[in-house]
Tab-separated table of C-alpha atoms in Angstrom:
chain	number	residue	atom	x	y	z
A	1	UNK	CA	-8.053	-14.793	8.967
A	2	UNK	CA	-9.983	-16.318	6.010
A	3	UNK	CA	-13.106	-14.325	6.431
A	4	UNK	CA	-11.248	-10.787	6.395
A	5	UNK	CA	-9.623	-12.199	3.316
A	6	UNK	CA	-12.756	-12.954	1.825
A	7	UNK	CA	-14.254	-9.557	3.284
A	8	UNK	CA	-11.665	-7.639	1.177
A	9	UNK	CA	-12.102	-9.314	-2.062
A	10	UNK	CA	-15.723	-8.487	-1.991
A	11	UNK	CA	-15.419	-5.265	-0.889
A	12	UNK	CA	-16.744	-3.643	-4.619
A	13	UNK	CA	-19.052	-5.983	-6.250
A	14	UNK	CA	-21.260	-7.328	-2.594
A	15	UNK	CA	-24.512	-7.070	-4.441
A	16	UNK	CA	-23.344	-8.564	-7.951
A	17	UNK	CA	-24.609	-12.380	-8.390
A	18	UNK	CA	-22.830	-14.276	-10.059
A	19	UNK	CA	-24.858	-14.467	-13.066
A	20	UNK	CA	-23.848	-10.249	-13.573
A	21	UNK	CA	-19.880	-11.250	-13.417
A	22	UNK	CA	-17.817	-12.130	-16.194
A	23	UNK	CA	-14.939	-13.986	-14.928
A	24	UNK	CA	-11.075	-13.014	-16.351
A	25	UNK	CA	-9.009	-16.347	-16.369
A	26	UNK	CA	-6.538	-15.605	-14.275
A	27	UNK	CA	-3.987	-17.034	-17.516
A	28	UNK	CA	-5.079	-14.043	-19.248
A	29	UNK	CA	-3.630	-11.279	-17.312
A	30	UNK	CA	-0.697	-13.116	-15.490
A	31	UNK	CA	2.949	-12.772	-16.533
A	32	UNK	CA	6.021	-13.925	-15.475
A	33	UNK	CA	8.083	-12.892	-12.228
A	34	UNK	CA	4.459	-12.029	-10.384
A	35	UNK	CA	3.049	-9.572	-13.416
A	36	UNK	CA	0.297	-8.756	-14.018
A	37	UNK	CA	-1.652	-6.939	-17.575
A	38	UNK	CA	-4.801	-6.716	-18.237
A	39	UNK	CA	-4.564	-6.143	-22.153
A	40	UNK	CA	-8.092	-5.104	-22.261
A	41	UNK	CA	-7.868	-1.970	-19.888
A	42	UNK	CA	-4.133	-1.582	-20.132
A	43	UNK	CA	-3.635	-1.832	-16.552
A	44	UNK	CA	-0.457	-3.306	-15.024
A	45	UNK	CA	1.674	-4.024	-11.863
A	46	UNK	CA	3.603	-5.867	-10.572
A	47	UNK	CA	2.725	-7.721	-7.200
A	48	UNK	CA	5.026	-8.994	-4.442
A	49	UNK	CA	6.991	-12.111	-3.858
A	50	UNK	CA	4.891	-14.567	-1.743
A	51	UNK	CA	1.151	-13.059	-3.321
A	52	UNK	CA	-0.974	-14.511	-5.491
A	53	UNK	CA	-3.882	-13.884	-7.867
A	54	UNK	CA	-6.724	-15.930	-6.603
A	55	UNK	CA	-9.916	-14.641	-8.581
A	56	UNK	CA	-10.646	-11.755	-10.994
A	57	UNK	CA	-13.856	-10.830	-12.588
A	58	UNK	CA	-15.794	-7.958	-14.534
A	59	UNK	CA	-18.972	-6.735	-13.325
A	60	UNK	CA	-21.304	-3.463	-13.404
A	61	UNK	CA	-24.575	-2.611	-15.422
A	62	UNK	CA	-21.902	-3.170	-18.418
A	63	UNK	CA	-19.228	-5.098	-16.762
A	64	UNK	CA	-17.024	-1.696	-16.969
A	65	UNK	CA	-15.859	-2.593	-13.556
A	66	UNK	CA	-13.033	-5.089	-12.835
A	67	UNK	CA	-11.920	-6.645	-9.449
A	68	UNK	CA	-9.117	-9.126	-8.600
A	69	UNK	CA	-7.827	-10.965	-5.739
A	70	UNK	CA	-4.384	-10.447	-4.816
A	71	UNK	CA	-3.785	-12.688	-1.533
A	72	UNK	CA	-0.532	-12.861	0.788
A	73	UNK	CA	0.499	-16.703	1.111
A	74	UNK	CA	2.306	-16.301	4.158
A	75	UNK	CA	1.130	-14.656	7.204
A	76	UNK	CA	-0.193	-12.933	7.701
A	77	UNK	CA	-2.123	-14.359	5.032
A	78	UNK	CA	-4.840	-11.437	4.033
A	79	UNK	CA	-5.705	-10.188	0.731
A	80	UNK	CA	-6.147	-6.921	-1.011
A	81	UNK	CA	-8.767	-6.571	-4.036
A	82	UNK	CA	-7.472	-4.409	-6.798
A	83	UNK	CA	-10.358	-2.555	-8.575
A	84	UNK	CA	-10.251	-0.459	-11.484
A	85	UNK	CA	-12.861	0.792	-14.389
A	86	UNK	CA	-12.303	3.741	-17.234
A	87	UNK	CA	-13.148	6.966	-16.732
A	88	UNK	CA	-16.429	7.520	-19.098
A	89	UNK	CA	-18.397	10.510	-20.345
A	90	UNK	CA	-20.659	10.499	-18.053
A	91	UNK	CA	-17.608	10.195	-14.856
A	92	UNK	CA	-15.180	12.456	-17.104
A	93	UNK	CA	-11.286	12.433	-15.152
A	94	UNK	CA	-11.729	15.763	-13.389
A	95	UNK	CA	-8.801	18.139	-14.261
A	96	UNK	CA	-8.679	18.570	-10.583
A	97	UNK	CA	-7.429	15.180	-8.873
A	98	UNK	CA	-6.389	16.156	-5.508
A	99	UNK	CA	-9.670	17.317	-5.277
A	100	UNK	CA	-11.377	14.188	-6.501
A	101	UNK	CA	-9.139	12.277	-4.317
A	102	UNK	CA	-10.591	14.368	-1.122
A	103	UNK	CA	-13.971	13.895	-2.705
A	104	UNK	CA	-13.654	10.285	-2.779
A	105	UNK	CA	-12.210	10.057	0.991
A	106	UNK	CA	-15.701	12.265	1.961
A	107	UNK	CA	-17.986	10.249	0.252
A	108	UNK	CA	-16.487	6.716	1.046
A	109	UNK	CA	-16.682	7.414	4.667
A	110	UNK	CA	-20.183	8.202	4.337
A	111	UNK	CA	-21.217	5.597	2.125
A	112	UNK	CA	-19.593	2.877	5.011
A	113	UNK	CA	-21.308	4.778	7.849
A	114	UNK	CA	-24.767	3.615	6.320
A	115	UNK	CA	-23.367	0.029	7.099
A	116	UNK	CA	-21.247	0.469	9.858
A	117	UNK	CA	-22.003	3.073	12.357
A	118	UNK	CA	-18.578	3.693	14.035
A	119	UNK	CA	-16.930	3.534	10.766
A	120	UNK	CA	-14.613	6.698	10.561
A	121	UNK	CA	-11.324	8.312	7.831
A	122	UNK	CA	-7.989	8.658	9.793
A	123	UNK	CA	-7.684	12.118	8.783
A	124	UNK	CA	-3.861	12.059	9.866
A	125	UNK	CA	-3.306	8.781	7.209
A	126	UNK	CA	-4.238	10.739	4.368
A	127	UNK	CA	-1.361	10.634	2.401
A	128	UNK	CA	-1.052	12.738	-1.435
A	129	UNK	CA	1.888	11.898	-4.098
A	130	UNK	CA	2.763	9.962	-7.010
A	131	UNK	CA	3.960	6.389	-8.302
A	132	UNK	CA	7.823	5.628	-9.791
A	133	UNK	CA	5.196	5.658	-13.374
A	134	UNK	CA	4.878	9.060	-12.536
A	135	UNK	CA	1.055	8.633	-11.777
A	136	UNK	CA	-1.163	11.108	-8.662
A	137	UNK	CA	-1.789	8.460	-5.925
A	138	UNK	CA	-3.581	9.037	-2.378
A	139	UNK	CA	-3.885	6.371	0.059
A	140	UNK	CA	-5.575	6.514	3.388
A	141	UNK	CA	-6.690	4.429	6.416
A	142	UNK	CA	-10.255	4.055	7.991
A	143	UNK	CA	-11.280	2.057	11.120
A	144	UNK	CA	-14.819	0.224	12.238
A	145	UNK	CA	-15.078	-2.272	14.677
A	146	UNK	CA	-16.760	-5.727	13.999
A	147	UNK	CA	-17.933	-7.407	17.165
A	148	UNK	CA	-15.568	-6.564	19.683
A	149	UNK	CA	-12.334	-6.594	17.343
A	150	UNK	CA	-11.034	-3.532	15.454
A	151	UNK	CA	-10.676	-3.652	11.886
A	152	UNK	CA	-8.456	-0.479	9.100
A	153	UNK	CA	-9.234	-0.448	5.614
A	154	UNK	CA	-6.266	0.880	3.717
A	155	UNK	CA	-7.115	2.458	0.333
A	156	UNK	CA	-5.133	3.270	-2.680
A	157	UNK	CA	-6.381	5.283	-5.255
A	158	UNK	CA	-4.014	6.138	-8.340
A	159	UNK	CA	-5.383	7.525	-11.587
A	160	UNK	CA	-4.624	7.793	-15.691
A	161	UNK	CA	-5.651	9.836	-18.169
A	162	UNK	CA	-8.162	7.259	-19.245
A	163	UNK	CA	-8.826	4.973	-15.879
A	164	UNK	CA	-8.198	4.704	-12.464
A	165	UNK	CA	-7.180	1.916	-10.368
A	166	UNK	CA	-8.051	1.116	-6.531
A	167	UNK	CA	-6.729	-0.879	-3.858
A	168	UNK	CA	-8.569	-1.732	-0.768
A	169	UNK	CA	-7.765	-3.958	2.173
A	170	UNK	CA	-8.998	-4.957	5.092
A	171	UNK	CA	-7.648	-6.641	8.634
A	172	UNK	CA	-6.418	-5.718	11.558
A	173	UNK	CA	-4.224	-2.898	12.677
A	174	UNK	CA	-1.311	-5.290	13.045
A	175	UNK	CA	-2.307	-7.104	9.961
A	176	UNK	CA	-1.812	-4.036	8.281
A	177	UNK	CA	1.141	-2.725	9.899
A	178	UNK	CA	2.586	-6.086	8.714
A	179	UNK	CA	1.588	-5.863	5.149
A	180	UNK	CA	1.285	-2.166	4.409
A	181	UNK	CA	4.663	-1.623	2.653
A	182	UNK	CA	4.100	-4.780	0.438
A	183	UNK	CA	0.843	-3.209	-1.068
A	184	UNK	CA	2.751	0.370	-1.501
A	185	UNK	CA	5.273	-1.491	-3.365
A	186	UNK	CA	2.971	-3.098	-5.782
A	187	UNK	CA	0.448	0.047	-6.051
A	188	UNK	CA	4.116	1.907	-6.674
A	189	UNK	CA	4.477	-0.001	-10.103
A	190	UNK	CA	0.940	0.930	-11.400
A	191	UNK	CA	0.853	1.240	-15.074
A	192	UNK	CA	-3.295	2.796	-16.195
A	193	UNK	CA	-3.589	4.640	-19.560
């Protein structure tokens, strides 16, 4: 279980030493009754009962980019890494999301096959709508196998004005058939200028 923790968490920052990240004390962005704001991006949620922060840092040619751990303490015990960065002038917010949304399910599953051959989008998971903030959100589920087990990656994309903000986890199918409605919750009370 620990190493498709750790697989998760690393998920957006695999080539970044540790001399390139910035790390975010974890006293800076949490609140009470499990919330979270980052001051600095304006980003804030609110994550389950029984999770935890466990790591958070900024990295990128210009540390733009910021990851945290989020981590289940019971079990199953996997994590999710939440991800988010501004948009900038020269990766504007298009005015079309839906269609960045299906742009970013394309060009994911791409990017993974380069890693992972048998890496492939549920098309039928693909799932458009919009957060109780009142934000566009699209989540979808991908699957790869790892040896002889079969691992999903759920993502969660919701987006600002300004930002956007990403969730990604990894694990098994039942891992994230037992988890899945924890992480909607918590990407539910997104808060991104």
């Amino acid at each position: 279980m620990l190493s498709v923790t750790i697989a998760a968490f690393v998920v957006f920052a695999p080539a970044a030493s540790s001399a390139e990240q910035i790390e975010v004390p974890l006293s800076r962005v949490q609140g009470p009754n499990n919330a979270f704001l980052d001051p600095e991006y304006g980003v804030s949620l609110t994550y389950p009962e029984g999770w935890e922060l466990n790591r958070g840092f900024r990295w990128g040619p210009n540390h733009e980019q910021t990851t945290f751990g989020i981590r289940r303490t019971r079990r199953p015990a996997i994590g999710t890494s939440l991800f988010y960065q501004k948009f900038s002038a020269d990766s504007p917010r298009p005015s079309d999301i839906k269609a960045w949304f299906r742009d970013s399910f394309t060009k994911k599953e791409a990017a993974k096959k380069s890693e992972k051959k048998d890496y492939q989008n549920l098309p039928a998971s693909l799932v458009f709508g919009t957060t109780s903030t009142g934000l566009p959100r699209f989540s979808y589920v991908a699957m790869f196998n790892e040896g002889s087990r079969t691992l999903v990656e759920y993502y969660v994309r919701i987006a600002g004005k300004e930002s956007y903000v990403m969730f990604i986890t990894q694990g098994t199918p039942e891992d994230l058939d037992a988890i899945r409605a924890e992480i909607d919750a918590m990407a539910d009370t997104v808060r991104v200028p």
